[in-house]
């Protein structure tokens, strides 16, 4: 990977190439080649605020069958401070995966929103007592299509998490 960073802008590229040599008897020729290319752009217009866009193209090739599974992904995130020590973040991504033979496809969308508040109660106690409270909402949806058997599958999930943590020392 390579990355350039200025005062408020960051640009990056990452690439991977890996090869898995399968040595299982009878499957010596079913090796796997994985390639990834990704771009990332981050912008921070003011202190504490950041916006990020990223995209990637990935492929997994089975050298024994010649099949290639491709994934295209795009994502975005936003982080901002809120008044009185709170922060908020927003993340979203969309990915599409399909083999070259067109036998199936999958689309996945993810979204999350999180807010947190850091507090310090040390002035009320004889020891250092700091903590954080947070709330997180996430949504995901996945749609799969099997073109060989003409089947569609769709899943959706909504999750809300809350929590509090303390650091006593």
mmCIF file with all atom_site columns, C-alpha atoms in Angstrom:
data_model
loop_
_atom_site.group_PDB
_atom_site.id
_atom_site.type_symbol
_atom_site.label_atom_id
_atom_site.label_alt_id
_atom_site.label_comp_id
_atom_site.label_asym_id
_atom_site.label_entity_id
_atom_site.label_seq_id
_atom_site.pdbx_PDB_ins_code
_atom_site.Cartn_x
_atom_site.Cartn_y
_atom_site.Cartn_z
_atom_site.occupancy
_atom_site.B_iso_or_equiv
_atom_site.pdbx_formal_charge
_atom_site.auth_seq_id
_atom_site.auth_comp_id
_atom_site.auth_asym_id
_atom_site.auth_atom_id
_atom_site.pdbx_PDB_model_num
ATOM 1   C CA . UNK A 1 1   ? 0.000   0.000   0.000   1.00 0.00 ? 1   UNK A CA 1
ATOM 2   C CA . UNK A 1 2   ? 0.913   3.598   -0.361  1.00 0.00 ? 2   UNK A CA 1
ATOM 3   C CA . UNK A 1 3   ? -0.541  6.657   1.302   1.00 0.00 ? 3   UNK A CA 1
ATOM 4   C CA . UNK A 1 4   ? -0.098  10.396  0.987   1.00 0.00 ? 4   UNK A CA 1
ATOM 5   C CA . UNK A 1 5   ? -1.223  12.743  3.743   1.00 0.00 ? 5   UNK A CA 1
ATOM 6   C CA . UNK A 1 6   ? -1.553  16.517  3.674   1.00 0.00 ? 6   UNK A CA 1
ATOM 7   C CA . UNK A 1 7   ? -2.895  18.819  6.359   1.00 0.00 ? 7   UNK A CA 1
ATOM 8   C CA . UNK A 1 8   ? -6.558  17.937  5.756   1.00 0.00 ? 8   UNK A CA 1
ATOM 9   C CA . UNK A 1 9   ? -6.498  15.376  2.931   1.00 0.00 ? 9   UNK A CA 1
ATOM 10  C CA . UNK A 1 10  ? -5.286  11.787  2.791   1.00 0.00 ? 10  UNK A CA 1
ATOM 11  C CA . UNK A 1 11  ? -5.141  9.581   -0.311  1.00 0.00 ? 11  UNK A CA 1
ATOM 12  C CA . UNK A 1 12  ? -4.282  5.914   -0.278  1.00 0.00 ? 12  UNK A CA 1
ATOM 13  C CA . UNK A 1 13  ? -4.014  2.833   -2.437  1.00 0.00 ? 13  UNK A CA 1
ATOM 14  C CA . UNK A 1 14  ? -3.669  -0.752  -1.304  1.00 0.00 ? 14  UNK A CA 1
ATOM 15  C CA . UNK A 1 15  ? -3.084  -3.794  -3.390  1.00 0.00 ? 15  UNK A CA 1
ATOM 16  C CA . UNK A 1 16  ? -2.656  -7.428  -2.464  1.00 0.00 ? 16  UNK A CA 1
ATOM 17  C CA . UNK A 1 17  ? -1.743  -10.563 -4.328  1.00 0.00 ? 17  UNK A CA 1
ATOM 18  C CA . UNK A 1 18  ? -1.779  -13.861 -2.458  1.00 0.00 ? 18  UNK A CA 1
ATOM 19  C CA . UNK A 1 19  ? -1.573  -17.420 -3.666  1.00 0.00 ? 19  UNK A CA 1
ATOM 20  C CA . UNK A 1 20  ? -2.629  -20.491 -1.725  1.00 0.00 ? 20  UNK A CA 1
ATOM 21  C CA . UNK A 1 21  ? -0.938  -23.704 -2.826  1.00 0.00 ? 21  UNK A CA 1
ATOM 22  C CA . UNK A 1 22  ? -3.317  -26.593 -2.143  1.00 0.00 ? 22  UNK A CA 1
ATOM 23  C CA . UNK A 1 23  ? -1.369  -29.781 -1.420  1.00 0.00 ? 23  UNK A CA 1
ATOM 24  C CA . UNK A 1 24  ? -4.247  -32.035 -0.440  1.00 0.00 ? 24  UNK A CA 1
ATOM 25  C CA . UNK A 1 25  ? -3.986  -35.373 -2.317  1.00 0.00 ? 25  UNK A CA 1
ATOM 26  C CA . UNK A 1 26  ? -6.242  -35.307 -5.366  1.00 0.00 ? 26  UNK A CA 1
ATOM 27  C CA . UNK A 1 27  ? -6.673  -31.514 -5.207  1.00 0.00 ? 27  UNK A CA 1
ATOM 28  C CA . UNK A 1 28  ? -3.122  -30.355 -5.942  1.00 0.00 ? 28  UNK A CA 1
ATOM 29  C CA . UNK A 1 29  ? -4.292  -28.211 -8.879  1.00 0.00 ? 29  UNK A CA 1
ATOM 30  C CA . UNK A 1 30  ? -7.065  -26.340 -7.050  1.00 0.00 ? 30  UNK A CA 1
ATOM 31  C CA . UNK A 1 31  ? -4.929  -23.426 -5.892  1.00 0.00 ? 31  UNK A CA 1
ATOM 32  C CA . UNK A 1 32  ? -6.432  -20.074 -4.958  1.00 0.00 ? 32  UNK A CA 1
ATOM 33  C CA . UNK A 1 33  ? -5.224  -16.665 -6.174  1.00 0.00 ? 33  UNK A CA 1
ATOM 34  C CA . UNK A 1 34  ? -6.573  -13.593 -4.383  1.00 0.00 ? 34  UNK A CA 1
ATOM 35  C CA . UNK A 1 35  ? -6.171  -10.056 -5.769  1.00 0.00 ? 35  UNK A CA 1
ATOM 36  C CA . UNK A 1 36  ? -7.333  -6.807  -4.157  1.00 0.00 ? 36  UNK A CA 1
ATOM 37  C CA . UNK A 1 37  ? -7.112  -3.191  -5.318  1.00 0.00 ? 37  UNK A CA 1
ATOM 38  C CA . UNK A 1 38  ? -8.486  -0.438  -3.141  1.00 0.00 ? 38  UNK A CA 1
ATOM 39  C CA . UNK A 1 39  ? -8.586  3.365   -3.059  1.00 0.00 ? 39  UNK A CA 1
ATOM 40  C CA . UNK A 1 40  ? -9.224  5.531   -0.019  1.00 0.00 ? 40  UNK A CA 1
ATOM 41  C CA . UNK A 1 41  ? -9.822  9.294   0.242   1.00 0.00 ? 41  UNK A CA 1
ATOM 42  C CA . UNK A 1 42  ? -10.140 11.004  3.634   1.00 0.00 ? 42  UNK A CA 1
ATOM 43  C CA . UNK A 1 43  ? -10.897 14.651  4.215   1.00 0.00 ? 43  UNK A CA 1
ATOM 44  C CA . UNK A 1 44  ? -10.817 16.538  7.498   1.00 0.00 ? 44  UNK A CA 1
ATOM 45  C CA . UNK A 1 45  ? -12.205 20.061  6.952   1.00 0.00 ? 45  UNK A CA 1
ATOM 46  C CA . UNK A 1 46  ? -11.933 21.022  10.656  1.00 0.00 ? 46  UNK A CA 1
ATOM 47  C CA . UNK A 1 47  ? -10.371 19.466  13.744  1.00 0.00 ? 47  UNK A CA 1
ATOM 48  C CA . UNK A 1 48  ? -12.256 16.370  14.876  1.00 0.00 ? 48  UNK A CA 1
ATOM 49  C CA . UNK A 1 49  ? -14.402 16.037  11.733  1.00 0.00 ? 49  UNK A CA 1
ATOM 50  C CA . UNK A 1 50  ? -13.452 13.452  9.140   1.00 0.00 ? 50  UNK A CA 1
ATOM 51  C CA . UNK A 1 51  ? -15.089 12.122  5.995   1.00 0.00 ? 51  UNK A CA 1
ATOM 52  C CA . UNK A 1 52  ? -13.860 8.994   4.268   1.00 0.00 ? 52  UNK A CA 1
ATOM 53  C CA . UNK A 1 53  ? -14.674 7.353   0.929   1.00 0.00 ? 53  UNK A CA 1
ATOM 54  C CA . UNK A 1 54  ? -13.271 4.010   -0.110  1.00 0.00 ? 54  UNK A CA 1
ATOM 55  C CA . UNK A 1 55  ? -13.703 1.544   -2.905  1.00 0.00 ? 55  UNK A CA 1
ATOM 56  C CA . UNK A 1 56  ? -12.216 -1.833  -3.698  1.00 0.00 ? 56  UNK A CA 1
ATOM 57  C CA . UNK A 1 57  ? -12.175 -4.479  -6.399  1.00 0.00 ? 57  UNK A CA 1
ATOM 58  C CA . UNK A 1 58  ? -11.419 -8.003  -5.205  1.00 0.00 ? 58  UNK A CA 1
ATOM 59  C CA . UNK A 1 59  ? -11.153 -11.327 -6.985  1.00 0.00 ? 59  UNK A CA 1
ATOM 60  C CA . UNK A 1 60  ? -10.673 -14.902 -5.851  1.00 0.00 ? 60  UNK A CA 1
ATOM 61  C CA . UNK A 1 61  ? -9.608  -17.299 -8.601  1.00 0.00 ? 61  UNK A CA 1
ATOM 62  C CA . UNK A 1 62  ? -9.764  -21.079 -8.316  1.00 0.00 ? 62  UNK A CA 1
ATOM 63  C CA . UNK A 1 63  ? -6.984  -22.182 -10.664 1.00 0.00 ? 63  UNK A CA 1
ATOM 64  C CA . UNK A 1 64  ? -8.333  -25.735 -10.808 1.00 0.00 ? 64  UNK A CA 1
ATOM 65  C CA . UNK A 1 65  ? -11.733 -24.771 -12.194 1.00 0.00 ? 65  UNK A CA 1
ATOM 66  C CA . UNK A 1 66  ? -10.814 -21.408 -13.692 1.00 0.00 ? 66  UNK A CA 1
ATOM 67  C CA . UNK A 1 67  ? -13.701 -19.825 -11.789 1.00 0.00 ? 67  UNK A CA 1
ATOM 68  C CA . UNK A 1 68  ? -13.306 -16.275 -10.526 1.00 0.00 ? 68  UNK A CA 1
ATOM 69  C CA . UNK A 1 69  ? -15.433 -14.710 -7.787  1.00 0.00 ? 69  UNK A CA 1
ATOM 70  C CA . UNK A 1 70  ? -15.429 -10.895 -7.940  1.00 0.00 ? 70  UNK A CA 1
ATOM 71  C CA . UNK A 1 71  ? -16.460 -8.413  -5.254  1.00 0.00 ? 71  UNK A CA 1
ATOM 72  C CA . UNK A 1 72  ? -16.919 -4.674  -5.840  1.00 0.00 ? 72  UNK A CA 1
ATOM 73  C CA . UNK A 1 73  ? -17.292 -2.580  -2.701  1.00 0.00 ? 73  UNK A CA 1
ATOM 74  C CA . UNK A 1 74  ? -17.854 1.099   -1.952  1.00 0.00 ? 74  UNK A CA 1
ATOM 75  C CA . UNK A 1 75  ? -18.026 2.619   1.517   1.00 0.00 ? 75  UNK A CA 1
ATOM 76  C CA . UNK A 1 76  ? -18.299 5.958   3.275   1.00 0.00 ? 76  UNK A CA 1
ATOM 77  C CA . UNK A 1 77  ? -17.889 7.159   6.838   1.00 0.00 ? 77  UNK A CA 1
ATOM 78  C CA . UNK A 1 78  ? -18.318 10.405  8.729   1.00 0.00 ? 78  UNK A CA 1
ATOM 79  C CA . UNK A 1 79  ? -17.063 11.270  12.229  1.00 0.00 ? 79  UNK A CA 1
ATOM 80  C CA . UNK A 1 80  ? -17.873 14.493  14.055  1.00 0.00 ? 80  UNK A CA 1
ATOM 81  C CA . UNK A 1 81  ? -17.566 15.828  17.583  1.00 0.00 ? 81  UNK A CA 1
ATOM 82  C CA . UNK A 1 82  ? -20.761 16.931  19.312  1.00 0.00 ? 82  UNK A CA 1
ATOM 83  C CA . UNK A 1 83  ? -21.017 19.462  22.140  1.00 0.00 ? 83  UNK A CA 1
ATOM 84  C CA . UNK A 1 84  ? -19.876 18.575  25.669  1.00 0.00 ? 84  UNK A CA 1
ATOM 85  C CA . UNK A 1 85  ? -17.491 15.708  24.851  1.00 0.00 ? 85  UNK A CA 1
ATOM 86  C CA . UNK A 1 86  ? -19.810 13.603  22.708  1.00 0.00 ? 86  UNK A CA 1
ATOM 87  C CA . UNK A 1 87  ? -19.025 12.211  19.252  1.00 0.00 ? 87  UNK A CA 1
ATOM 88  C CA . UNK A 1 88  ? -21.117 10.775  16.435  1.00 0.00 ? 88  UNK A CA 1
ATOM 89  C CA . UNK A 1 89  ? -20.133 8.492   13.592  1.00 0.00 ? 89  UNK A CA 1
ATOM 90  C CA . UNK A 1 90  ? -21.942 7.260   10.513  1.00 0.00 ? 90  UNK A CA 1
ATOM 91  C CA . UNK A 1 91  ? -20.770 4.331   8.356   1.00 0.00 ? 91  UNK A CA 1
ATOM 92  C CA . UNK A 1 92  ? -22.271 2.870   5.186   1.00 0.00 ? 92  UNK A CA 1
ATOM 93  C CA . UNK A 1 93  ? -21.145 0.354   2.576   1.00 0.00 ? 93  UNK A CA 1
ATOM 94  C CA . UNK A 1 94  ? -22.462 -1.514  -0.414  1.00 0.00 ? 94  UNK A CA 1
ATOM 95  C CA . UNK A 1 95  ? -20.892 -4.601  -1.963  1.00 0.00 ? 95  UNK A CA 1
ATOM 96  C CA . UNK A 1 96  ? -21.742 -6.793  -4.938  1.00 0.00 ? 96  UNK A CA 1
ATOM 97  C CA . UNK A 1 97  ? -20.271 -10.276 -5.307  1.00 0.00 ? 97  UNK A CA 1
ATOM 98  C CA . UNK A 1 98  ? -20.678 -12.588 -8.280  1.00 0.00 ? 98  UNK A CA 1
ATOM 99  C CA . UNK A 1 99  ? -18.786 -15.309 -10.125 1.00 0.00 ? 99  UNK A CA 1
ATOM 100 C CA . UNK A 1 100 ? -17.704 -14.733 -13.726 1.00 0.00 ? 100 UNK A CA 1
ATOM 101 C CA . UNK A 1 101 ? -20.018 -17.483 -14.959 1.00 0.00 ? 101 UNK A CA 1
ATOM 102 C CA . UNK A 1 102 ? -23.111 -15.529 -13.813 1.00 0.00 ? 102 UNK A CA 1
ATOM 103 C CA . UNK A 1 103 ? -24.471 -18.464 -11.807 1.00 0.00 ? 103 UNK A CA 1
ATOM 104 C CA . UNK A 1 104 ? -25.248 -16.333 -8.746  1.00 0.00 ? 104 UNK A CA 1
ATOM 105 C CA . UNK A 1 105 ? -24.948 -12.874 -7.240  1.00 0.00 ? 105 UNK A CA 1
ATOM 106 C CA . UNK A 1 106 ? -25.072 -11.274 -3.821  1.00 0.00 ? 106 UNK A CA 1
ATOM 107 C CA . UNK A 1 107 ? -25.643 -7.661  -2.787  1.00 0.00 ? 107 UNK A CA 1
ATOM 108 C CA . UNK A 1 108 ? -25.013 -6.505  0.747   1.00 0.00 ? 108 UNK A CA 1
ATOM 109 C CA . UNK A 1 109 ? -25.724 -3.093  2.284   1.00 0.00 ? 109 UNK A CA 1
ATOM 110 C CA . UNK A 1 110 ? -24.578 -2.031  5.748   1.00 0.00 ? 110 UNK A CA 1
ATOM 111 C CA . UNK A 1 111 ? -25.353 1.120   7.728   1.00 0.00 ? 111 UNK A CA 1
ATOM 112 C CA . UNK A 1 112 ? -24.470 2.109   11.283  1.00 0.00 ? 112 UNK A CA 1
ATOM 113 C CA . UNK A 1 113 ? -24.881 5.206   13.413  1.00 0.00 ? 113 UNK A CA 1
ATOM 114 C CA . UNK A 1 114 ? -23.127 5.565   16.750  1.00 0.00 ? 114 UNK A CA 1
ATOM 115 C CA . UNK A 1 115 ? -22.948 8.275   19.352  1.00 0.00 ? 115 UNK A CA 1
ATOM 116 C CA . UNK A 1 116 ? -20.843 8.280   22.495  1.00 0.00 ? 116 UNK A CA 1
ATOM 117 C CA . UNK A 1 117 ? -20.196 10.562  25.429  1.00 0.00 ? 117 UNK A CA 1
ATOM 118 C CA . UNK A 1 118 ? -17.017 10.512  27.525  1.00 0.00 ? 118 UNK A CA 1
ATOM 119 C CA . UNK A 1 119 ? -17.252 11.660  31.128  1.00 0.00 ? 119 UNK A CA 1
ATOM 120 C CA . UNK A 1 120 ? -14.887 12.258  34.033  1.00 0.00 ? 120 UNK A CA 1
ATOM 121 C CA . UNK A 1 121 ? -16.190 11.939  37.598  1.00 0.00 ? 121 UNK A CA 1
ATOM 122 C CA . UNK A 1 122 ? -12.720 12.182  39.183  1.00 0.00 ? 122 UNK A CA 1
ATOM 123 C CA . UNK A 1 123 ? -13.517 15.435  41.000  1.00 0.00 ? 123 UNK A CA 1
ATOM 124 C CA . UNK A 1 124 ? -16.262 13.637  42.971  1.00 0.00 ? 124 UNK A CA 1
ATOM 125 C CA . UNK A 1 125 ? -14.039 10.748  44.135  1.00 0.00 ? 125 UNK A CA 1
ATOM 126 C CA . UNK A 1 126 ? -10.582 10.309  45.651  1.00 0.00 ? 126 UNK A CA 1
ATOM 127 C CA . UNK A 1 127 ? -9.458  8.204   42.683  1.00 0.00 ? 127 UNK A CA 1
ATOM 128 C CA . UNK A 1 128 ? -9.574  8.710   38.915  1.00 0.00 ? 128 UNK A CA 1
ATOM 129 C CA . UNK A 1 129 ? -12.957 7.610   37.571  1.00 0.00 ? 129 UNK A CA 1
ATOM 130 C CA . UNK A 1 130 ? -13.603 8.109   33.871  1.00 0.00 ? 130 UNK A CA 1
ATOM 131 C CA . UNK A 1 131 ? -16.049 6.448   31.575  1.00 0.00 ? 131 UNK A CA 1
ATOM 132 C CA . UNK A 1 132 ? -17.999 6.424   28.382  1.00 0.00 ? 132 UNK A CA 1
ATOM 133 C CA . UNK A 1 133 ? -21.614 5.755   27.469  1.00 0.00 ? 133 UNK A CA 1
ATOM 134 C CA . UNK A 1 134 ? -22.651 4.861   23.918  1.00 0.00 ? 134 UNK A CA 1
ATOM 135 C CA . UNK A 1 135 ? -25.597 3.949   21.726  1.00 0.00 ? 135 UNK A CA 1
ATOM 136 C CA . UNK A 1 136 ? -25.271 2.221   18.351  1.00 0.00 ? 136 UNK A CA 1
ATOM 137 C CA . UNK A 1 137 ? -27.842 1.442   15.689  1.00 0.00 ? 137 UNK A CA 1
ATOM 138 C CA . UNK A 1 138 ? -26.954 -0.805  12.758  1.00 0.00 ? 138 UNK A CA 1
ATOM 139 C CA . UNK A 1 139 ? -28.889 -2.102  9.798   1.00 0.00 ? 139 UNK A CA 1
ATOM 140 C CA . UNK A 1 140 ? -27.821 -4.670  7.241   1.00 0.00 ? 140 UNK A CA 1
ATOM 141 C CA . UNK A 1 141 ? -29.512 -6.212  4.264   1.00 0.00 ? 141 UNK A CA 1
ATOM 142 C CA . UNK A 1 142 ? -28.350 -8.988  1.981   1.00 0.00 ? 142 UNK A CA 1
ATOM 143 C CA . UNK A 1 143 ? -29.928 -10.256 -1.240  1.00 0.00 ? 143 UNK A CA 1
ATOM 144 C CA . UNK A 1 144 ? -28.685 -13.411 -2.923  1.00 0.00 ? 144 UNK A CA 1
ATOM 145 C CA . UNK A 1 145 ? -29.703 -14.800 -6.284  1.00 0.00 ? 145 UNK A CA 1
ATOM 146 C CA . UNK A 1 146 ? -28.980 -18.342 -7.476  1.00 0.00 ? 146 UNK A CA 1
ATOM 147 C CA . UNK A 1 147 ? -29.472 -18.256 -11.256 1.00 0.00 ? 147 UNK A CA 1
ATOM 148 C CA . UNK A 1 148 ? -28.975 -22.019 -11.658 1.00 0.00 ? 148 UNK A CA 1
ATOM 149 C CA . UNK A 1 149 ? -31.933 -23.014 -9.446  1.00 0.00 ? 149 UNK A CA 1
ATOM 150 C CA . UNK A 1 150 ? -33.822 -19.701 -9.781  1.00 0.00 ? 150 UNK A CA 1
ATOM 151 C CA . UNK A 1 151 ? -33.762 -18.994 -6.025  1.00 0.00 ? 151 UNK A CA 1
ATOM 152 C CA . UNK A 1 152 ? -33.783 -15.653 -4.219  1.00 0.00 ? 152 UNK A CA 1
ATOM 153 C CA . UNK A 1 153 ? -32.818 -15.094 -0.585  1.00 0.00 ? 153 UNK A CA 1
ATOM 154 C CA . UNK A 1 154 ? -33.120 -11.883 1.364   1.00 0.00 ? 154 UNK A CA 1
ATOM 155 C CA . UNK A 1 155 ? -32.115 -11.151 4.959   1.00 0.00 ? 155 UNK A CA 1
ATOM 156 C CA . UNK A 1 156 ? -32.436 -7.986  7.027   1.00 0.00 ? 156 UNK A CA 1
ATOM 157 C CA . UNK A 1 157 ? -31.203 -7.197  10.499  1.00 0.00 ? 157 UNK A CA 1
ATOM 158 C CA . UNK A 1 158 ? -31.616 -4.207  12.772  1.00 0.00 ? 158 UNK A CA 1
ATOM 159 C CA . UNK A 1 159 ? -29.550 -4.042  15.948  1.00 0.00 ? 159 UNK A CA 1
ATOM 160 C CA . UNK A 1 160 ? -29.440 -1.478  18.754  1.00 0.00 ? 160 UNK A CA 1
ATOM 161 C CA . UNK A 1 161 ? -26.598 -1.680  21.284  1.00 0.00 ? 161 UNK A CA 1
ATOM 162 C CA . UNK A 1 162 ? -26.042 0.505   24.307  1.00 0.00 ? 162 UNK A CA 1
ATOM 163 C CA . UNK A 1 163 ? -23.380 0.360   26.939  1.00 0.00 ? 163 UNK A CA 1
ATOM 164 C CA . UNK A 1 164 ? -21.366 2.081   29.589  1.00 0.00 ? 164 UNK A CA 1
ATOM 165 C CA . UNK A 1 165 ? -17.747 1.539   30.510  1.00 0.00 ? 165 UNK A CA 1
ATOM 166 C CA . UNK A 1 166 ? -15.658 2.772   33.437  1.00 0.00 ? 166 UNK A CA 1
ATOM 167 C CA . UNK A 1 167 ? -11.944 3.239   33.826  1.00 0.00 ? 167 UNK A CA 1
ATOM 168 C CA . UNK A 1 168 ? -11.149 3.316   37.540  1.00 0.00 ? 168 UNK A CA 1
ATOM 169 C CA . UNK A 1 169 ? -7.430  4.028   37.361  1.00 0.00 ? 169 UNK A CA 1
#
